[in-house]
CSV table of C-alpha atoms and ligand atoms in Angstrom, one decimal:
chain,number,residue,atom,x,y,z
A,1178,UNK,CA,118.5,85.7,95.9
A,1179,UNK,CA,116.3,84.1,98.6
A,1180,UNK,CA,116.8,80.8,99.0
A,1181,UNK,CA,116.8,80.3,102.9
A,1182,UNK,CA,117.8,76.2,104.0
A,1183,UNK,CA,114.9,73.9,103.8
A,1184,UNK,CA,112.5,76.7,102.6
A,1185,UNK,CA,110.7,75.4,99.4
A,1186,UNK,CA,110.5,78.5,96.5
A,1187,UNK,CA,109.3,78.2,92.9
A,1188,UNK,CA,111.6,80.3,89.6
A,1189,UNK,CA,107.9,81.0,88.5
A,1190,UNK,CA,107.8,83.2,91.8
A,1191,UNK,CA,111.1,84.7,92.4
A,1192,UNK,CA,111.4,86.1,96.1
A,1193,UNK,CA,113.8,89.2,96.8
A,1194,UNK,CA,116.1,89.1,99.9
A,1195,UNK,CA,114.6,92.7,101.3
A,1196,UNK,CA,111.4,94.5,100.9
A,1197,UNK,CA,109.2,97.6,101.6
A,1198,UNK,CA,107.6,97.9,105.1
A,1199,UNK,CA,106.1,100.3,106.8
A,1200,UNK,CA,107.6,100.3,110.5
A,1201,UNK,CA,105.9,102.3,113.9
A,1202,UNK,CA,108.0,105.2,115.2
A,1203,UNK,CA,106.6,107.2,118.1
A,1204,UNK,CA,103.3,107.0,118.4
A,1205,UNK,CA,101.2,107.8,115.3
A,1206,UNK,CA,104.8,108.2,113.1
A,1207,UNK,CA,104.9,105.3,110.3
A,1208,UNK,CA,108.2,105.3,108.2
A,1209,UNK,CA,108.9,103.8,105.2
A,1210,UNK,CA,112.2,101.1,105.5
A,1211,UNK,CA,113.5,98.2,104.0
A,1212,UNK,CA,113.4,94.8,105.5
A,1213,UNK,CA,114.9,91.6,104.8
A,1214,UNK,CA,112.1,89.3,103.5
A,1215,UNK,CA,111.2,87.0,106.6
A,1216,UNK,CA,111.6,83.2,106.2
A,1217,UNK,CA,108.8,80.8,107.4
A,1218,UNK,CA,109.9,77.8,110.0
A,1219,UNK,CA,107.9,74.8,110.4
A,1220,UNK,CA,104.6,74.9,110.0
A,1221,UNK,CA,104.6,78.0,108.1
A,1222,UNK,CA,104.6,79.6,104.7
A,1223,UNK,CA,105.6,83.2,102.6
A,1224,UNK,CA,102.9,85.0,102.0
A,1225,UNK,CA,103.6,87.8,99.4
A,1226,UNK,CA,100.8,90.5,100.2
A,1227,UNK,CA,98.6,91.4,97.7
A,1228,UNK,CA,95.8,93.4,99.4
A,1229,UNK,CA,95.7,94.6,103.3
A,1230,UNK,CA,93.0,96.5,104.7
A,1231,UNK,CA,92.8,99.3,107.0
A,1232,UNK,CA,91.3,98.5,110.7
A,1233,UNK,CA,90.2,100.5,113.1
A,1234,UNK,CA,92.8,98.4,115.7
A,1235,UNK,CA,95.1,99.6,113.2
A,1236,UNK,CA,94.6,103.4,114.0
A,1237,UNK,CA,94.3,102.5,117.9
A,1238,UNK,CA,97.5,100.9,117.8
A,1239,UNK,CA,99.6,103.0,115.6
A,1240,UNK,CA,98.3,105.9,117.7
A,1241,UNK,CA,98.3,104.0,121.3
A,1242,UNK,CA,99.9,101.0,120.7
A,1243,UNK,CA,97.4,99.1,122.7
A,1244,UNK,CA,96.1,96.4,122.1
A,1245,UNK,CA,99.6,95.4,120.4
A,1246,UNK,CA,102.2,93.8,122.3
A,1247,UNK,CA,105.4,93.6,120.9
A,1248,UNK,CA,108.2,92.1,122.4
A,1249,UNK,CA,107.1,92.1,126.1
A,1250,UNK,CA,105.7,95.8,125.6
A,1251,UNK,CA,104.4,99.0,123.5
A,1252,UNK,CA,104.4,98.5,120.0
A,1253,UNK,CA,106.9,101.9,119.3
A,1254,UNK,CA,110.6,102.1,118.1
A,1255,UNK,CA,110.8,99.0,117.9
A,1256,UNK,CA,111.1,98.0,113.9
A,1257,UNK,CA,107.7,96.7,114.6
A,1258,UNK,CA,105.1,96.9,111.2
A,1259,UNK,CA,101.2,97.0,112.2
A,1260,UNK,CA,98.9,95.7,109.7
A,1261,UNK,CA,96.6,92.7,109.9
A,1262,UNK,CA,93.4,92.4,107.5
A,1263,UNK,CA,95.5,91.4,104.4
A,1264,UNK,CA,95.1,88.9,102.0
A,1265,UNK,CA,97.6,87.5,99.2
A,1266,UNK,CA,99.6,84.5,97.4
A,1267,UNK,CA,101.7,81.7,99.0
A,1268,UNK,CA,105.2,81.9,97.4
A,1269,UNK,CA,107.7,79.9,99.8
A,1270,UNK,CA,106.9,76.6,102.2
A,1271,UNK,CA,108.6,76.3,105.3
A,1272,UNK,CA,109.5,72.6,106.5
A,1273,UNK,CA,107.1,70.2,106.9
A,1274,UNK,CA,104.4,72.5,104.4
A,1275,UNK,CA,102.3,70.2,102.4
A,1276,UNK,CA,99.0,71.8,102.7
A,1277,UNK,CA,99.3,74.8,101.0
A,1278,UNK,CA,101.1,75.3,97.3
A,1279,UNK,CA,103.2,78.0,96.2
A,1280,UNK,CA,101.4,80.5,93.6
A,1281,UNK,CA,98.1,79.8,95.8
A,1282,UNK,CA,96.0,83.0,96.6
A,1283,UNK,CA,94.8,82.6,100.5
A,1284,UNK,CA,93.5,85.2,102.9
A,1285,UNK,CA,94.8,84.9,107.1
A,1286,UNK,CA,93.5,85.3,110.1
A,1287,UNK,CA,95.1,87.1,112.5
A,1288,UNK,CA,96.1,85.1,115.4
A,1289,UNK,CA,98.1,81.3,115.5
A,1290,UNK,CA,97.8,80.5,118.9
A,1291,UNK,CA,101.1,78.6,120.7
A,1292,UNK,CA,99.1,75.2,120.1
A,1293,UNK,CA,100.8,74.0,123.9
A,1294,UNK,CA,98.1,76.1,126.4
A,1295,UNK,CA,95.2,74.9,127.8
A,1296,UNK,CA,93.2,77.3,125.5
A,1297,UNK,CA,94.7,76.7,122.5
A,1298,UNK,CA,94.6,72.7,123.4
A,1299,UNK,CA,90.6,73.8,123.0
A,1300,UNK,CA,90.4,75.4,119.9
A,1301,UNK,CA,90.4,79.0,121.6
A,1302,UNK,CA,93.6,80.6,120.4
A,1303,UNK,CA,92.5,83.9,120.1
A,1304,UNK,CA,92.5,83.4,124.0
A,1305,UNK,CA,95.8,81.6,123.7
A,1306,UNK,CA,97.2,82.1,127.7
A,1307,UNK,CA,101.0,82.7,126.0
A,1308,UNK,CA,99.9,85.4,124.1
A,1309,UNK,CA,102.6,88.3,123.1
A,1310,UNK,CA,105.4,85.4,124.1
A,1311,UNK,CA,107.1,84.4,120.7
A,1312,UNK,CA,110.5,85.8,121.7
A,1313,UNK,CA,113.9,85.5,123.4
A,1314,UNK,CA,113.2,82.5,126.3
A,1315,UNK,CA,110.0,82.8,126.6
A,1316,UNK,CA,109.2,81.8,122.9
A,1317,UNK,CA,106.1,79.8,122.6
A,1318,UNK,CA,105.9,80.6,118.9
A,1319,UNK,CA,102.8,82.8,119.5
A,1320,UNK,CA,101.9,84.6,116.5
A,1321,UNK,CA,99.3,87.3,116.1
A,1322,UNK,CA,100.9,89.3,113.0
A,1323,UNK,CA,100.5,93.1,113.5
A,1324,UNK,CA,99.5,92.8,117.4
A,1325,UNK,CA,102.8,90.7,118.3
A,1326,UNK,CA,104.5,90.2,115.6
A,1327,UNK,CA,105.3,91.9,112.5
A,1328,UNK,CA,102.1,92.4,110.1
A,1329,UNK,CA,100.8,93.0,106.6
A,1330,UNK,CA,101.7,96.7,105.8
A,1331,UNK,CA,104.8,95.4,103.9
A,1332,UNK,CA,105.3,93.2,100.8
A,1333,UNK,CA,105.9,89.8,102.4
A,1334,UNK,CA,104.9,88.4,105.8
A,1335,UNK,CA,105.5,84.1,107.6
A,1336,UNK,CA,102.1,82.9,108.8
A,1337,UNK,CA,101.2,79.9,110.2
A,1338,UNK,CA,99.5,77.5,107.9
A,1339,UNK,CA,96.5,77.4,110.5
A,1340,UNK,CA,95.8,81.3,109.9
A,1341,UNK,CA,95.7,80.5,105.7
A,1342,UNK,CA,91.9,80.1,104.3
A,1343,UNK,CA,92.5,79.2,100.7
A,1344,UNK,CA,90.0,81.9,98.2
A,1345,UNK,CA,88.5,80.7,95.2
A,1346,UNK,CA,89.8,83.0,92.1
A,1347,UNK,CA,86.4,84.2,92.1
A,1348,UNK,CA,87.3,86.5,94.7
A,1349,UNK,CA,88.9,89.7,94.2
A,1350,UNK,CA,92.2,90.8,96.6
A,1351,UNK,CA,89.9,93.2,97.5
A,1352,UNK,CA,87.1,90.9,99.0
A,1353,UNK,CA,89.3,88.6,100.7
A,1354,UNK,CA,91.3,90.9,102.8
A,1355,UNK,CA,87.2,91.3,104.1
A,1356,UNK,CA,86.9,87.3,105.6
A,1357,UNK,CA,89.0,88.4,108.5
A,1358,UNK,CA,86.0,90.8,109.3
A,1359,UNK,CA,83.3,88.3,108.5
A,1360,UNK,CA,85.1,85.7,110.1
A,1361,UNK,CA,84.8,87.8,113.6
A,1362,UNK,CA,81.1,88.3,113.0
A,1363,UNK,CA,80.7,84.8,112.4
A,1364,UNK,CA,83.0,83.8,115.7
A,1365,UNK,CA,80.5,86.1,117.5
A,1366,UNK,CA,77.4,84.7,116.2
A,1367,UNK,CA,77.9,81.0,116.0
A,1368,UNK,CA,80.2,79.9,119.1
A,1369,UNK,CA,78.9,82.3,121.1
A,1370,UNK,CA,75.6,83.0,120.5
A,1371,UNK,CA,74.4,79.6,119.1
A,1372,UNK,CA,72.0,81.1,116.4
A,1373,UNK,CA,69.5,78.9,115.1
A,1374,UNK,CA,67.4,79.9,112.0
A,1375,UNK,CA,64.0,82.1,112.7
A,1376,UNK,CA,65.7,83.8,115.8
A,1377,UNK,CA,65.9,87.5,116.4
A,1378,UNK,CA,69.5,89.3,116.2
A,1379,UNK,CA,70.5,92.9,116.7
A,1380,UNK,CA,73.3,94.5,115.7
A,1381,UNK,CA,74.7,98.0,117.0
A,1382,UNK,CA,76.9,100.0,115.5
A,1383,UNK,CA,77.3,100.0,111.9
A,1384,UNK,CA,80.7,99.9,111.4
A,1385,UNK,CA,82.7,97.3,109.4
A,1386,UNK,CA,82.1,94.4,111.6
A,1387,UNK,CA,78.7,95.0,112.5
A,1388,UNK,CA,78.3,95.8,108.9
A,1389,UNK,CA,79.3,91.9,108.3
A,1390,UNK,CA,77.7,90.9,111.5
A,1391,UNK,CA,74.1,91.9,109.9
A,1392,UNK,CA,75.3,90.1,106.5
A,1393,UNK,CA,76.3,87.0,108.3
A,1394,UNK,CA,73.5,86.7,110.5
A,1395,UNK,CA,71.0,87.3,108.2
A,1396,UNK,CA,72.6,84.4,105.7
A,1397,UNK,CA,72.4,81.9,108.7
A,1398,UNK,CA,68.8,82.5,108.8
A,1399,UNK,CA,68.3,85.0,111.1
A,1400,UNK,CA,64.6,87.0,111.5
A,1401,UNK,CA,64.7,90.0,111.8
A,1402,UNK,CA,67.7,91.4,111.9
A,1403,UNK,CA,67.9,94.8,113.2
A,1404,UNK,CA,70.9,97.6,112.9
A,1405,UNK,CA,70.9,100.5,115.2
A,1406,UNK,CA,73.6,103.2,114.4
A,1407,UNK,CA,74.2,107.2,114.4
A,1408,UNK,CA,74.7,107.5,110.9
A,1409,UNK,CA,71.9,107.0,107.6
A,1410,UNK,CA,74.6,106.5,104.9
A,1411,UNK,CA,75.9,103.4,106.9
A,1412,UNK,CA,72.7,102.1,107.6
A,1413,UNK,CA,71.6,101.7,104.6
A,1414,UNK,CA,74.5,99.9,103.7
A,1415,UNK,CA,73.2,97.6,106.3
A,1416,UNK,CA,70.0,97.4,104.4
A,1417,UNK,CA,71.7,96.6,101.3
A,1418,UNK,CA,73.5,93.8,103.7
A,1419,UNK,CA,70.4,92.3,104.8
A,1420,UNK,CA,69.1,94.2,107.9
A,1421,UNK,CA,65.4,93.6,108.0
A,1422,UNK,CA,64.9,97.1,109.6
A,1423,UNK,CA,67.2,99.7,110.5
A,1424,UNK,CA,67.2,101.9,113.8
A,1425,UNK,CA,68.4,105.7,113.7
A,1426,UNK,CA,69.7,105.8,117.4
A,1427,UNK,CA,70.2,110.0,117.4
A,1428,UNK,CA,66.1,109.9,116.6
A,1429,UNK,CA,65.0,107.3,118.0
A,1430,UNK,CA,65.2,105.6,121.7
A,1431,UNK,CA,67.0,102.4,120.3
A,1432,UNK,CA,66.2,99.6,123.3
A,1433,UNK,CA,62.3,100.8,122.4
A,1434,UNK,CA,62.7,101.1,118.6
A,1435,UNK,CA,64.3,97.3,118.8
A,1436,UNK,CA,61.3,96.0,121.1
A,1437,UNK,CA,58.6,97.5,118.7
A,1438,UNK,CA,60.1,96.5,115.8
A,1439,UNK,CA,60.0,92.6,117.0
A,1440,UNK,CA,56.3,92.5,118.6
A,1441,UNK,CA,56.8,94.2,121.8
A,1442,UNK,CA,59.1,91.3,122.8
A,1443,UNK,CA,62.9,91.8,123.3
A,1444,UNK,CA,65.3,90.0,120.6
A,1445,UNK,CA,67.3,86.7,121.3
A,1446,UNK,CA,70.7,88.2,120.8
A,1447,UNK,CA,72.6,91.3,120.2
A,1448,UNK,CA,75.8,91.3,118.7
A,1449,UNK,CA,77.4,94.7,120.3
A,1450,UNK,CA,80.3,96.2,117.8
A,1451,UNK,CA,79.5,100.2,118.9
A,1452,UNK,CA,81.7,100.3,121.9
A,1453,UNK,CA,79.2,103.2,122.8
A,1454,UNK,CA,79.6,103.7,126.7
A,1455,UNK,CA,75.9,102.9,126.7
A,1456,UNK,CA,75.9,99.9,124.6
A,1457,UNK,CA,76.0,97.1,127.1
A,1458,UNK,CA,73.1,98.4,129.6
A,1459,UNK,CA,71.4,99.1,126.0
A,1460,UNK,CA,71.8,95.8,124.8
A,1461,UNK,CA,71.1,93.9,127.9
A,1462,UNK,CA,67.7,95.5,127.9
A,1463,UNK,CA,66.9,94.8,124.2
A,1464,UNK,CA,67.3,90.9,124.7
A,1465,UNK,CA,64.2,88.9,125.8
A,1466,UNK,CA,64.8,86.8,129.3
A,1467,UNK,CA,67.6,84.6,128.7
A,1468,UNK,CA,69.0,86.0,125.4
A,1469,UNK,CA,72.3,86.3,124.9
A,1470,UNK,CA,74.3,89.5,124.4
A,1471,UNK,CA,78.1,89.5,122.3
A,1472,UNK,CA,81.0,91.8,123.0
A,1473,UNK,CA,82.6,92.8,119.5
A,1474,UNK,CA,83.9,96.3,120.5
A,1475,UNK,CA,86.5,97.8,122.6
A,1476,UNK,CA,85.1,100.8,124.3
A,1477,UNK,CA,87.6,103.6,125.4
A,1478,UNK,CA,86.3,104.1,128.9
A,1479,UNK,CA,85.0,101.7,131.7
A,1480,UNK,CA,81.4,101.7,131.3
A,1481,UNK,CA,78.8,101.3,134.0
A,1482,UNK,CA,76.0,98.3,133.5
A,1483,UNK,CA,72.7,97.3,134.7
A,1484,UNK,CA,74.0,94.0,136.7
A,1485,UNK,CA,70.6,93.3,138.5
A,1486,UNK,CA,68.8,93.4,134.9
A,1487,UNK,CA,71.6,90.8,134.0
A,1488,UNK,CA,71.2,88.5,136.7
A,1489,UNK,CA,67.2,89.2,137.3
A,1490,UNK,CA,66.7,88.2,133.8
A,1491,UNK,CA,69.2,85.3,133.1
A,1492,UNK,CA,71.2,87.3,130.5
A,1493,UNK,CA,74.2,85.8,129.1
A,1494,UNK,CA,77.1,88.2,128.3
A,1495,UNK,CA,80.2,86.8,126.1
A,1496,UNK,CA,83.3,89.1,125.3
A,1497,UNK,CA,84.8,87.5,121.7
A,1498,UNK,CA,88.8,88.3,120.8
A,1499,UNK,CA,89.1,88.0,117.3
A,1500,UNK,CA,88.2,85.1,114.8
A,1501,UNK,CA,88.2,82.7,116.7
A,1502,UNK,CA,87.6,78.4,116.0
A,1503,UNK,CA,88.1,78.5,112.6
A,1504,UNK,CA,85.8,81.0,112.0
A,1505,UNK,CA,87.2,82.9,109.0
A,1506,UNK,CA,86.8,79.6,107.3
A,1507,UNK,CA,83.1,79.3,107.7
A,1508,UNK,CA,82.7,83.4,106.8
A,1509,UNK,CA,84.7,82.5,103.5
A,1510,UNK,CA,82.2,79.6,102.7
A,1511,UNK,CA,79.4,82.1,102.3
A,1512,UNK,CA,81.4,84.7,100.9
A,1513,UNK,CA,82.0,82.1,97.7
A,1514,UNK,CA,78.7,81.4,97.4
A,1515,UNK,CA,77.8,85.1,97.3
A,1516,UNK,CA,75.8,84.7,100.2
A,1517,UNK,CA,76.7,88.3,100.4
A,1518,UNK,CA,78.1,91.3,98.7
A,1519,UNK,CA,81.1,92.1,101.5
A,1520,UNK,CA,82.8,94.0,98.4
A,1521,UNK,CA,79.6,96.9,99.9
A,1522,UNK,CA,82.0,97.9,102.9
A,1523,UNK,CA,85.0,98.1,100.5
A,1524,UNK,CA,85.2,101.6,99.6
A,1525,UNK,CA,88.7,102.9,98.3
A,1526,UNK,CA,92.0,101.2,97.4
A,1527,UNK,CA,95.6,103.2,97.5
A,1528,UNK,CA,99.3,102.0,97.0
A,1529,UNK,CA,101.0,100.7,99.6
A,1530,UNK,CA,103.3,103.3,99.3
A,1531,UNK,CA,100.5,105.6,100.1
A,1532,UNK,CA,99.4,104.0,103.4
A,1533,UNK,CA,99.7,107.8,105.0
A,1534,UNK,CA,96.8,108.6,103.3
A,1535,UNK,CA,94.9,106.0,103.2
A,1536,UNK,CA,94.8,105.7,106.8
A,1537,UNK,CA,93.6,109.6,106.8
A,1538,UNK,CA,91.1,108.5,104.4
A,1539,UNK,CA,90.1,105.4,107.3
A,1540,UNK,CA,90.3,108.0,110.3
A,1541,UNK,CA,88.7,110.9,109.2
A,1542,UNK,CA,86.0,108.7,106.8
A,1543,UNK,CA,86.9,111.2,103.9
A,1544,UNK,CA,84.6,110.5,101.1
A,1545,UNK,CA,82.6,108.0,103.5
A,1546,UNK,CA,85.5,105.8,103.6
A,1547,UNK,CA,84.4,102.5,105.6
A,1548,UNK,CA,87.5,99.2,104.3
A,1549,UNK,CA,90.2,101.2,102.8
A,1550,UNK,CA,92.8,99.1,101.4
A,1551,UNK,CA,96.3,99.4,100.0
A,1552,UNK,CA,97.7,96.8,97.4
A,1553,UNK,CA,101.7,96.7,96.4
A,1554,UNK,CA,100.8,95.9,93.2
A,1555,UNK,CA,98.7,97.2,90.8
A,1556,UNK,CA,97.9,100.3,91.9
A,1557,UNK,CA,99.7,103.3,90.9
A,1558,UNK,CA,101.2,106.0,94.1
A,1559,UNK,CA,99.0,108.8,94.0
A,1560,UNK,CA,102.2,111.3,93.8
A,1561,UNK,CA,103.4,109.4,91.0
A,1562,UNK,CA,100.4,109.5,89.7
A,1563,UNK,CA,99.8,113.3,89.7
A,1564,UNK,CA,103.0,113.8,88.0
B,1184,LIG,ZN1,90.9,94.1,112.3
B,1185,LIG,ZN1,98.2,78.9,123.4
């Protein structure tokens, strides 16, 4: 039975000493293994997993390994479980805990900075400078679970009580593995971009964050808010999310589509989230002098941009890593008060136990997947199922 020294647990949530995970062969080989169930130290807390969702970083790292860094290195053959979108219920305290209650349902950010670099000393620790370094002598307690440590595709996973954002129980396991994604929207929007209410946003690329990026904007006030993407069946979704007008980029010349749509004028920011190899000279040309111009996607390749535009026109660029200052916290806020329907993103659920397929479901967007998640409990395996 668990019951690691100074580790609070409740009987009313019994804790086994080993568990299903999902661990990273060669590159894009998951196996399923047992480990023992990890125990929290200071400052942190048990999470039992109830929901984790599928991200596209996911698929780039179980099939690249960057932008994970797992002990000092490449993520593969190392024992190391990917997975960082999840969501679930506090069931053991490490020392010190106080803030947080076992049997409470919480949702986590991803990364818990060291708390001793200059960054982190500013609130930025999903720039944290001792990122990766939470092991052997170079342990500054680091933690960014399924980038550089261990993650959520698994029953149980530590995280540091600065990553938890309590839910309400309005919210369904489903939803809150979806603040994460919010939360990075939000990050981009509101300590980047500095948004006030009545200002003009576009958002490119309609995939899960930009998805959230139109919801969140809109819901701070935003007018209009414009999505440009390749595909109809997301962009209506984005309509459904808030966008005020939507731009088919394969029919229409986006940077003149987004200048019509707001009065012949160029918009006050663009939140970026294709990653197109276009997108940056795109977007830098669909903000008005002096707008502002967010970097949510990783593109593949390294892209070419229109600098003189840039500095001609006063154009401020900002690359974002993650959810950063607290911003999961905020996304969560609106997300109780139903601000907006996040649950619109959220398209299948599978069994843990059937993470193969889900992430084939994610990767190929069979049945116009966009969030698939997988749940421990609660959801029967599909080849048990078909027996
Ligand atoms: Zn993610
Ligand atoms: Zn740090």
């Amino acid at each position: 039975m668990y019951a690691p020294p100074g580790v609070k647990t409740s009987p009313d949530l019994p804790i086994p000493d080993a568990m299903k995970a999902w661990v990273l062969g060669n590159p894009g080989e998951l196996k399923l293994a047992e480990k023992p169930v990890p125990v929290p130290k200071r400052a942190e807390v048990l999470v039992r997993i109830d929901a984790v969702a599928i991200c596209a970083t996911d698929l780039e790292i179980i099939d690249h390994g960057s932008p994970a860094m797992f002990l000092g290195g490449k993520p593969f053959n190392k024992n190391f479980t990917p997975g960082h979108e999840y969501m679930g219920t506090v069931v053991a305290l490490g020392p010190g805990v106080d803030e947080y209650r076992i049997g409470q349902r919480i949702t986590v950010e991803v990364h818990a900075g060291c708390g001793q670099c200059k960054r982190c000393r500013e609130g930025m620790y999903t720039s944290c400078h001792n990122y990766g370094l939470n092991y052997g002598d170079v342990d500054k307690g680091h933690r960014a679970n399924g980038f550089t440590t261990d993650g959520g595709f698994c029953e149980y996973q530590v995280n540091n009580i600065n990553t938890l954002v309590a839910i309400p129980d309005t919210m369904s396991d489903e939803e809150a593995t979806l603040v994460v994604t919010a939360g990075t929207a939000m990050y981009g929007l509101t300590e980047l971009g500095g948004l006030v209410a009545g200002e003009s946003v576009v958002v490119t690329g309609p995939g899960p964050i930009g998805l959230l990026g139109v919801a969140v904007a809109k819901a701070m006030g935003a007018y209009p808010v414009i999505l440009t993407g390749t595909r109809d069946n997301r962009l209506k979704i984005g309509r459904e999310l808030g966008a005020d007008f939507v731009v088919n980029v394969r029919s229409e010349n986006a940077v003149e589509a987004v200048r019509k749509l707001n009065g012949g004028k160029g918009v006050d920011y663009v939140v970026e989230c294709s990653g197109a190899p276009n997108a940056v000279t795109e977007a830098v040309h669909m903000v008005n002098r002096g707008g502002k111009v967010c970097l949510a996607a990783f593109p593949h390749e390294q892209t070419p941009v229109d600098v003189a535009h840039i500095v001609r026109n006063n154009i401020y660029l900002y690359g974002i890593r993650g959810e950063g200052k607290s911003a999961t916290h905020r996304a969560e806020a609106f997300m109780t008060q139903k601000r907006f329907d996040a649950t619109k993103i959220h398209t299948h659920t599978f069994a843990l136990d059937d993470l193969p397929t889900a992430i084939r479901y994610a990767k190929e967007r069979i049945d116009d997947a966009i969030k698939v998640v997988v749940k421990a409990r609660g959801v029967a395996a599909r080849q048990v199922a078909a027996e």
